Amino acid sequence: MPERVRFTIDGQPAEAELRFKRAAAQFRELAAPFWLAVTLLEYGEWLAGEGRDAESAPLLEEARELFERLRATLPGPAPRAQGQPGDPAGS
């Protein structure tokens, strides 16, 4: 998880979740797909880090789809939900 996100949410999971949800809703309303995808990615990674893989999977999938549609590339490996092909836990 990016340091900028971790700094703002450490020790406050309820507040973190509320902020992620508000941000995603605002980016949907503004029709800002890139920033929506970034938010969904960071929210999904945070959920996964909290052990909430089932909740993170659809967010990470939507983020991946948005990035692909925008033809945006991310540094590092592409995010994928745990249990998908290629993931050691899903093989």
PDB file of C-alpha atoms in Angstrom:
ATOM      1  CA  MET A   1       0.000   0.000   0.000  1.00  0.00           C
ATOM      2  CA  PRO A   2       1.352   3.455  -0.852  1.00  0.00           C
ATOM      3  CA  GLU A   3       2.841   5.310   2.104  1.00  0.00           C
ATOM      4  CA  ARG A   4       0.505   8.284   1.523  1.00  0.00           C
ATOM      5  CA  VAL A   5      -2.499   6.044   2.117  1.00  0.00           C
ATOM      6  CA  ARG A   6      -1.025   4.085   5.020  1.00  0.00           C
ATOM      7  CA  PHE A   7      -0.130   7.296   6.844  1.00  0.00           C
ATOM      8  CA  THR A   8      -3.701   8.547   6.792  1.00  0.00           C
ATOM      9  CA  ILE A   9      -5.455   5.331   7.856  1.00  0.00           C
ATOM     10  CA  ASP A  10      -3.224   3.434  10.287  1.00  0.00           C
ATOM     11  CA  GLY A  11      -5.159   2.554  13.405  1.00  0.00           C
ATOM     12  CA  GLN A  12      -8.486   3.888  12.116  1.00  0.00           C
ATOM     13  CA  PRO A  13     -10.097   1.149   9.998  1.00  0.00           C
ATOM     14  CA  ALA A  14     -13.669   2.450  10.224  1.00  0.00           C
ATOM     15  CA  GLU A  15     -12.564   5.930   9.176  1.00  0.00           C
ATOM     16  CA  ALA A  16     -10.399   4.513   6.397  1.00  0.00           C
ATOM     17  CA  GLU A  17     -13.267   2.508   4.952  1.00  0.00           C
ATOM     18  CA  LEU A  18     -15.585   5.509   5.071  1.00  0.00           C
ATOM     19  CA  ARG A  19     -13.023   7.671   3.268  1.00  0.00           C
ATOM     20  CA  PHE A  20     -12.415   5.083   0.543  1.00  0.00           C
ATOM     21  CA  LYS A  21     -16.162   4.710  -0.046  1.00  0.00           C
ATOM     22  CA  ARG A  22     -16.711   8.483  -0.167  1.00  0.00           C
ATOM     23  CA  ALA A  23     -13.832   8.980  -2.569  1.00  0.00           C
ATOM     24  CA  ALA A  24     -15.075   6.231  -4.891  1.00  0.00           C
ATOM     25  CA  ALA A  25     -18.600   7.676  -4.864  1.00  0.00           C
ATOM     26  CA  GLN A  26     -17.306  11.156  -5.660  1.00  0.00           C
ATOM     27  CA  PHE A  27     -15.134   9.935  -8.537  1.00  0.00           C
ATOM     28  CA  ARG A  28     -18.105   7.999  -9.940  1.00  0.00           C
ATOM     29  CA  GLU A  29     -20.257  11.125  -9.711  1.00  0.00           C
ATOM     30  CA  LEU A  30     -17.575  13.226 -11.391  1.00  0.00           C
ATOM     31  CA  ALA A  31     -17.090  10.602 -14.115  1.00  0.00           C
ATOM     32  CA  ALA A  32     -13.373  10.469 -13.342  1.00  0.00           C
ATOM     33  CA  PRO A  33     -12.507   6.861 -14.261  1.00  0.00           C
ATOM     34  CA  PHE A  34      -8.747   7.084 -13.733  1.00  0.00           C
ATOM     35  CA  TRP A  35      -9.059   8.409 -10.187  1.00  0.00           C
ATOM     36  CA  LEU A  36     -11.884   5.978  -9.499  1.00  0.00           C
ATOM     37  CA  ALA A  37      -9.600   3.129 -10.586  1.00  0.00           C
ATOM     38  CA  VAL A  38      -6.771   4.402  -8.362  1.00  0.00           C
ATOM     39  CA  THR A  39      -9.159   4.636  -5.408  1.00  0.00           C
ATOM     40  CA  LEU A  40     -10.611   1.162  -6.029  1.00  0.00           C
ATOM     41  CA  LEU A  41      -7.104  -0.278  -6.316  1.00  0.00           C
ATOM     42  CA  GLU A  42      -5.950   1.287  -3.055  1.00  0.00           C
ATOM     43  CA  TYR A  43      -9.207   0.364  -1.280  1.00  0.00           C
ATOM     44  CA  GLY A  44      -8.979  -3.209  -2.553  1.00  0.00           C
ATOM     45  CA  GLU A  45      -5.357  -3.515  -1.462  1.00  0.00           C
ATOM     46  CA  TRP A  46      -6.255  -2.127   1.950  1.00  0.00           C
ATOM     47  CA  LEU A  47      -9.131  -4.611   2.335  1.00  0.00           C
ATOM     48  CA  ALA A  48      -6.842  -7.479   1.323  1.00  0.00           C
ATOM     49  CA  GLY A  49      -4.307  -6.304   3.890  1.00  0.00           C
ATOM     50  CA  GLU A  50      -7.078  -6.426   6.488  1.00  0.00           C
ATOM     51  CA  GLY A  51      -7.752 -10.068   5.551  1.00  0.00           C
ATOM     52  CA  ARG A  52     -10.959  -9.199   3.688  1.00  0.00           C
ATOM     53  CA  ASP A  53     -10.082 -10.873   0.392  1.00  0.00           C
ATOM     54  CA  ALA A  54     -13.660 -11.633  -0.664  1.00  0.00           C
ATOM     55  CA  GLU A  55     -14.531  -7.937  -0.414  1.00  0.00           C
ATOM     56  CA  SER A  56     -11.348  -6.806  -2.138  1.00  0.00           C
ATOM     57  CA  ALA A  57     -11.698  -9.049  -5.204  1.00  0.00           C
ATOM     58  CA  PRO A  58     -14.522  -7.152  -6.990  1.00  0.00           C
ATOM     59  CA  LEU A  59     -12.875  -3.801  -6.295  1.00  0.00           C
ATOM     60  CA  LEU A  60      -9.536  -4.964  -7.690  1.00  0.00           C
ATOM     61  CA  GLU A  61     -11.290  -6.452 -10.719  1.00  0.00           C
ATOM     62  CA  GLU A  62     -13.164  -3.222 -11.422  1.00  0.00           C
ATOM     63  CA  ALA A  63      -9.948  -1.219 -11.021  1.00  0.00           C
ATOM     64  CA  ARG A  64      -8.157  -3.559 -13.462  1.00  0.00           C
ATOM     65  CA  GLU A  65     -10.988  -3.229 -15.987  1.00  0.00           C
ATOM     66  CA  LEU A  66     -10.962   0.568 -15.733  1.00  0.00           C
ATOM     67  CA  PHE A  67      -7.185   0.759 -16.158  1.00  0.00           C
ATOM     68  CA  GLU A  68      -7.392  -1.542 -19.182  1.00  0.00           C
ATOM     69  CA  ARG A  69     -10.217   0.481 -20.732  1.00  0.00           C
ATOM     70  CA  LEU A  70      -8.198   3.671 -20.215  1.00  0.00           C
ATOM     71  CA  ARG A  71      -5.068   1.923 -21.519  1.00  0.00           C
ATOM     72  CA  ALA A  72      -3.310   3.056 -18.377  1.00  0.00           C
ATOM     73  CA  THR A  73      -0.369   1.109 -17.046  1.00  0.00           C
ATOM     74  CA  LEU A  74       0.704   0.821 -13.462  1.00  0.00           C
ATOM     75  CA  PRO A  75       4.235   0.394 -12.224  1.00  0.00           C
ATOM     76  CA  GLY A  76       4.883  -3.102 -10.927  1.00  0.00           C
ATOM     77  CA  PRO A  77       2.762  -6.201 -11.347  1.00  0.00           C
ATOM     78  CA  ALA A  78      -0.905  -5.857 -12.203  1.00  0.00           C
ATOM     79  CA  PRO A  79      -3.224  -6.236  -9.233  1.00  0.00           C
ATOM     80  CA  ARG A  80      -5.226  -9.437  -9.048  1.00  0.00           C
ATOM     81  CA  ALA A  81      -7.548 -10.873  -6.511  1.00  0.00           C
ATOM     82  CA  GLN A  82      -6.280 -13.739  -4.405  1.00  0.00           C
ATOM     83  CA  GLY A  83      -7.254 -17.142  -5.738  1.00  0.00           C
ATOM     84  CA  GLN A  84      -7.110 -16.231  -9.421  1.00  0.00           C
ATOM     85  CA  PRO A  85      -5.078 -18.283 -11.893  1.00  0.00           C
ATOM     86  CA  GLY A  86      -1.412 -17.559 -11.514  1.00  0.00           C
ATOM     87  CA  ASP A  87      -1.796 -16.797  -7.828  1.00  0.00           C
ATOM     88  CA  PRO A  88      -0.103 -19.475  -5.709  1.00  0.00           C
ATOM     89  CA  ALA A  89      -3.162 -19.571  -3.432  1.00  0.00           C
ATOM     90  CA  GLY A  90      -5.419 -20.187  -6.427  1.00  0.00           C
ATOM     91  CA  SER A  91      -3.376 -22.848  -8.199  1.00  0.00           C
TER      92      SER A  91
END
